[in-house]
Structures are given as structure tokens and as C-alpha cells.
mmCIF file of C-alpha atoms in Angstrom:
data_model
loop_
_atom_site.group_PDB
_atom_site.id
_atom_site.type_symbol
_atom_site.label_atom_id
_atom_site.label_comp_id
_atom_site.label_asym_id
_atom_site.label_seq_id
_atom_site.Cartn_x
_atom_site.Cartn_y
_atom_site.Cartn_z
ATOM 1 C CA MET T 1 0.115 -0.102 0.067
ATOM 2 C CA LYS T 2 1.466 3.101 -1.604
ATOM 3 C CA ILE T 3 0.233 6.271 0.854
ATOM 4 C CA LYS T 4 1.240 9.652 -1.039
ATOM 5 C CA LEU T 5 1.029 12.820 1.245
ATOM 6 C CA THR T 6 -1.768 15.105 0.161
ATOM 7 C CA PRO T 7 -2.801 18.297 1.874
ATOM 8 C CA GLU T 8 -5.805 16.538 3.883
ATOM 9 C CA PHE T 9 -3.667 14.146 5.216
ATOM 10 C CA ALA T 10 -1.242 17.553 6.594
ATOM 11 C CA TYR T 11 -3.583 18.395 8.521
ATOM 12 C CA ILE T 12 -5.073 15.048 10.324
ATOM 13 C CA ILE T 13 -0.869 14.816 10.725
ATOM 14 C CA GLY T 14 -0.479 17.760 12.110
ATOM 15 C CA PHE T 15 -3.834 17.689 14.307
ATOM 16 C CA TRP T 16 -2.943 14.254 15.892
ATOM 17 C CA ARG T 17 0.999 14.631 16.204
ATOM 18 C CA LYS T 18 0.667 16.428 20.287
ATOM 19 C CA ARG T 19 -3.344 14.714 21.157
ATOM 20 C CA ARG T 20 -1.928 11.161 19.928
ATOM 21 C CA SER T 21 -3.976 8.444 22.362
ATOM 22 C CA ARG T 22 -2.003 5.276 22.909
ATOM 23 C CA GLU T 23 -3.622 2.577 21.850
ATOM 24 C CA GLY T 24 -4.038 2.539 17.879
ATOM 25 C CA LEU T 25 -4.017 5.224 15.559
ATOM 26 C CA GLY T 26 -5.764 8.543 17.382
ATOM 27 C CA ILE T 27 -5.997 11.975 19.496
ATOM 28 C CA HIS T 28 -7.135 12.164 22.404
ATOM 29 C CA GLY T 29 -9.370 15.248 23.765
ATOM 30 C CA GLU T 30 -12.356 17.028 24.494
ATOM 31 C CA ASN T 31 -15.860 16.995 22.012
ATOM 32 C CA PRO T 32 -14.455 18.721 19.506
ATOM 33 C CA HIS T 33 -11.191 17.785 18.776
ATOM 34 C CA LEU T 34 -12.933 14.308 19.444
ATOM 35 C CA GLU T 35 -15.847 14.636 17.323
ATOM 36 C CA LEU T 36 -13.057 17.111 14.018
ATOM 37 C CA PHE T 37 -11.259 14.084 13.763
ATOM 38 C CA SER T 38 -13.704 10.871 13.139
ATOM 39 C CA LYS T 39 -15.054 13.513 10.814
ATOM 40 C CA GLU T 40 -11.449 13.751 8.959
ATOM 41 C CA VAL T 41 -10.772 10.047 9.113
ATOM 42 C CA LEU T 42 -13.946 8.574 7.843
ATOM 43 C CA ASP T 43 -13.843 11.561 5.151
ATOM 44 C CA LYS T 44 -10.387 10.999 4.429
ATOM 45 C CA LYS T 45 -11.269 6.799 4.626
ATOM 46 C CA LEU T 46 -8.669 6.402 6.322
ATOM 47 C CA THR T 47 -10.609 4.074 8.818
ATOM 48 C CA SER T 48 -14.776 3.022 8.835
ATOM 49 C CA SER T 49 -17.094 4.116 11.539
ATOM 50 C CA GLU T 50 -17.245 -0.070 12.261
ATOM 51 C CA LYS T 51 -13.517 0.063 12.881
ATOM 52 C CA LEU T 52 -13.450 3.483 14.168
ATOM 53 C CA LEU T 53 -13.266 3.182 18.835
ATOM 54 C CA SER T 54 -13.751 5.100 21.740
ATOM 55 C CA GLU T 55 -13.441 5.864 25.211
ATOM 56 C CA GLU T 56 -13.821 9.200 27.620
ATOM 57 C CA GLY T 57 -11.302 10.980 25.429
ATOM 58 C CA LYS T 58 -10.685 9.647 23.766
ATOM 59 C CA VAL T 59 -11.093 8.031 19.986
ATOM 60 C CA TYR T 60 -8.228 5.850 17.608
ATOM 61 C CA PHE T 61 -8.221 3.385 14.954
ATOM 62 C CA TYR T 62 -5.488 0.360 14.738
ATOM 63 C CA HIS T 63 -3.946 0.615 11.124
ATOM 64 C CA THR T 64 0.025 -0.619 10.658
ATOM 65 C CA ALA T 65 0.138 1.393 7.493
ATOM 66 C CA TYR T 66 -1.429 5.122 8.614
ATOM 67 C CA ARG T 67 -0.125 4.359 11.669
ATOM 68 C CA LYS T 68 3.648 4.439 9.672
ATOM 69 C CA PHE T 69 3.485 6.501 6.752
ATOM 70 C CA PHE T 70 2.309 9.360 10.301
ATOM 71 C CA GLN T 71 5.663 8.296 12.366
ATOM 72 C CA GLU T 72 7.573 9.628 8.688
ATOM 73 C CA ILE T 73 6.184 12.419 8.047
ATOM 74 C CA GLU T 74 6.114 13.580 12.052
ATOM 75 C CA GLU T 75 10.234 12.680 11.496
ATOM 76 C CA GLU T 76 10.450 14.694 8.166
ATOM 77 C CA GLN T 77 8.578 17.161 9.212
ATOM 78 C CA LEU T 78 11.532 20.130 8.721
ATOM 79 C CA GLU T 79 12.569 18.780 4.755
ATOM 80 C CA ARG T 80 8.963 18.012 4.290
ATOM 81 C CA PHE T 81 7.609 20.987 4.752
ATOM 82 C CA LYS T 82 10.016 23.747 4.017
ATOM 83 C CA TYR T 83 8.198 25.779 1.400
ATOM 84 C CA LEU T 84 4.930 28.438 2.506
ATOM 85 C CA ASN T 85 3.022 26.071 -0.010
ATOM 86 C CA GLU T 86 -0.579 23.784 0.327
ATOM 87 C CA TYR T 87 0.926 21.187 2.485
ATOM 88 C CA ALA T 88 2.760 23.505 5.070
ATOM 89 C CA ALA T 89 -0.709 25.884 5.419
ATOM 90 C CA SER T 90 -2.112 23.013 6.195
ATOM 91 C CA TYR T 91 -0.090 21.399 8.556
ATOM 92 C CA LEU T 92 0.744 24.016 10.463
ATOM 93 C CA ALA T 93 -3.394 24.683 10.647
ATOM 94 C CA GLY T 94 -4.190 20.846 11.566
ATOM 95 C CA LEU T 95 -1.193 21.500 14.959
ATOM 96 C CA PHE T 96 -3.050 24.639 15.230
ATOM 97 C CA ASP T 97 -6.536 23.551 15.611
ATOM 98 C CA SER T 98 -5.200 20.059 17.910
ATOM 99 C CA ILE T 99 -2.886 22.528 19.901
ATOM 100 C CA GLY T 100 -2.963 26.460 19.330
ATOM 101 C CA GLY T 101 -5.419 29.088 19.497
ATOM 102 C CA VAL T 102 -5.587 33.088 20.550
ATOM 103 C CA ASP T 103 -5.509 34.674 23.591
ATOM 104 C CA GLU T 104 -7.423 37.296 24.838
ATOM 105 C CA LYS T 105 -4.691 40.024 24.110
ATOM 106 C CA GLY T 106 -4.182 38.590 20.940
ATOM 107 C CA PHE T 107 -1.391 37.019 20.946
ATOM 108 C CA VAL T 108 -2.193 33.326 18.408
ATOM 109 C CA PHE T 109 0.151 30.055 20.431
ATOM 110 C CA ILE T 110 1.195 26.898 19.753
ATOM 111 C CA ASN T 111 1.324 25.146 22.530
ATOM 112 C CA LYS T 112 3.395 22.100 23.703
ATOM 113 C CA THR T 113 5.755 22.579 21.256
ATOM 114 C CA ASN T 114 9.227 21.311 21.245
ATOM 115 C CA LYS T 115 12.867 22.256 20.028
ATOM 116 C CA GLN T 116 11.207 20.645 16.224
ATOM 117 C CA ASP T 117 8.313 22.914 15.826
ATOM 118 C CA GLU T 118 10.459 26.131 16.642
ATOM 119 C CA ILE T 119 12.743 25.407 13.464
ATOM 120 C CA LEU T 120 9.438 24.712 11.571
ATOM 121 C CA LEU T 121 8.143 27.910 12.161
ATOM 122 C CA LEU T 122 11.105 29.622 11.855
ATOM 123 C CA ARG T 123 12.588 28.132 8.419
ATOM 124 C CA LEU T 124 8.920 29.562 6.833
ATOM 125 C CA GLY T 125 9.885 32.485 8.060
ATOM 126 C CA PHE T 126 7.820 33.130 11.510
ATOM 127 C CA THR T 127 9.935 34.181 14.469
ATOM 128 C CA THR T 128 8.822 32.418 17.936
ATOM 129 C CA ARG T 129 8.922 34.006 21.286
ATOM 130 C CA LYS T 130 8.664 31.339 24.703
ATOM 131 C CA SER T 131 5.857 30.782 26.434
ATOM 132 C CA ARG T 132 4.604 29.091 29.527
ATOM 133 C CA GLU T 133 3.083 26.466 27.359
ATOM 134 C CA GLY T 134 4.923 26.955 23.435
ATOM 135 C CA LEU T 135 5.199 29.136 21.253
ATOM 136 C CA ILE T 136 4.425 33.270 20.377
ATOM 137 C CA ILE T 137 4.209 33.045 17.256
ATOM 138 C CA GLY T 138 5.778 36.540 15.255
ATOM 139 C CA LYS T 139 3.637 37.691 13.039
ATOM 140 C CA PRO T 140 1.395 36.879 14.017
ATOM 141 C CA ARG T 141 -1.560 37.843 10.892
ATOM 142 C CA ALA T 142 0.773 36.217 8.344
ATOM 143 C CA PHE T 143 0.511 32.999 9.586
ATOM 144 C CA LEU T 144 -3.460 33.230 10.435
ATOM 145 C CA ALA T 145 -2.917 34.186 6.643
ATOM 146 C CA LEU T 146 -1.464 31.584 5.612
ATOM 147 C CA ILE T 147 -3.846 28.598 7.677
ATOM 148 C CA LYS T 148 -7.013 30.377 6.842
ATOM 149 C CA ASN T 149 -8.323 28.188 4.524
ATOM 150 C CA TYR T 150 -6.901 24.898 6.641
ATOM 151 C CA VAL T 151 -8.827 25.689 9.700
ATOM 152 C CA LYS T 152 -11.734 23.573 10.647
ATOM 153 C CA LEU T 153 -11.999 24.121 13.851
ATOM 154 C CA HIS T 154 -10.935 27.390 14.806
ATOM 155 C CA ASN T 155 -12.928 28.724 12.003
ATOM 156 C CA ASN T 156 -15.496 31.147 13.069
ATOM 157 C CA ASN T 157 -12.931 32.367 15.457
ATOM 158 C CA ARG T 158 -12.771 36.664 16.001
ATOM 159 C CA ALA T 159 -8.635 36.742 14.663
ATOM 160 C CA PHE T 160 -10.063 35.336 11.068
ATOM 161 C CA GLU T 161 -11.707 38.145 10.598
ATOM 162 C CA TYR T 162 -8.604 41.083 10.657
ATOM 163 C CA VAL T 163 -6.793 38.628 8.235
ATOM 164 C CA LYS T 164 -7.420 39.722 4.624
ATOM 165 C CA SER T 165 -8.316 37.569 2.255
#
């Protein structure tokens, strides 16, 4: 089975990366996150509804090839997402929907980040500042403009109103 990276897969992998469950290929979190992940994997036909398992606070399925593919993309993220294109935008939108947001002061942030995430953002032209939980994105309007067409969970956020089309 040859799996090819698409912007849709990039979004799901970005979303999955920081919320992954211990069981199978899935995530843990609150209902909006679980519902979005379930919808995305079912829409992309990664699994069927009968094989999608759900427990308190997590949803997952078993598929060895997809799990290996997701892990490879995660390991190669600095090479895979080095250009400002729809793949990087989708990946960052998934990451933003999973563990990011805009706080009450208007700062755009991504929590639970590591050094690779910081390097990826820097290579794409987004300076960052460290915060207690993760990174605050420099050039927030440019960042939001990049991801706004790919964001699914935060797409009704007021911060996106200020981003020009």
C-alpha cells in the first residue's frame, strides 16, 4: 500500500501529532477535537465507522500502514514542510486546531511545542517567543493568513476576521 502525502493528510497529521492516543492511531482530548478527528478520518476513508473505536476522552483505530506513514511524516517534518505551500499551511492548521489558538490579548500561540516545531516555524518565516506552555507566533496576521483556508476547528475565531483575503 503506497500512501501519498496530500494537504488533507498533512492536516490530519498536524492535528494528531500532539494529541495522539496510546492505543492505535488516534487522539485524546475534548469532544470538539474527537469529533473533528473522527470526521476527518472517516471523510478521507482512513477507516470505516465500524472500526473507529471510542473511549472516554479518546478516539482511535488500528492501521499499521497509516500509523507508520504518520510517524514518518512527523520525523521528516522539517524536510516535508520547508516551503510556504498548501502542505505546510494544512499541517500548521492541523497543529493550530489541535494545540493552538488566539488568546484574549490577540497573541497567536501553539502549545506543547518542541525544538523541531520552533525550527519549522522559523524556516517558514515566523519568528517565535517562548511562553510557559509553548510558542507565541511573531507575524500573527501572516500566520493566520497562511492557515485560514485550512483551519477547521477555529475557523469562526474572531482573529480570522482581521486577516485579509
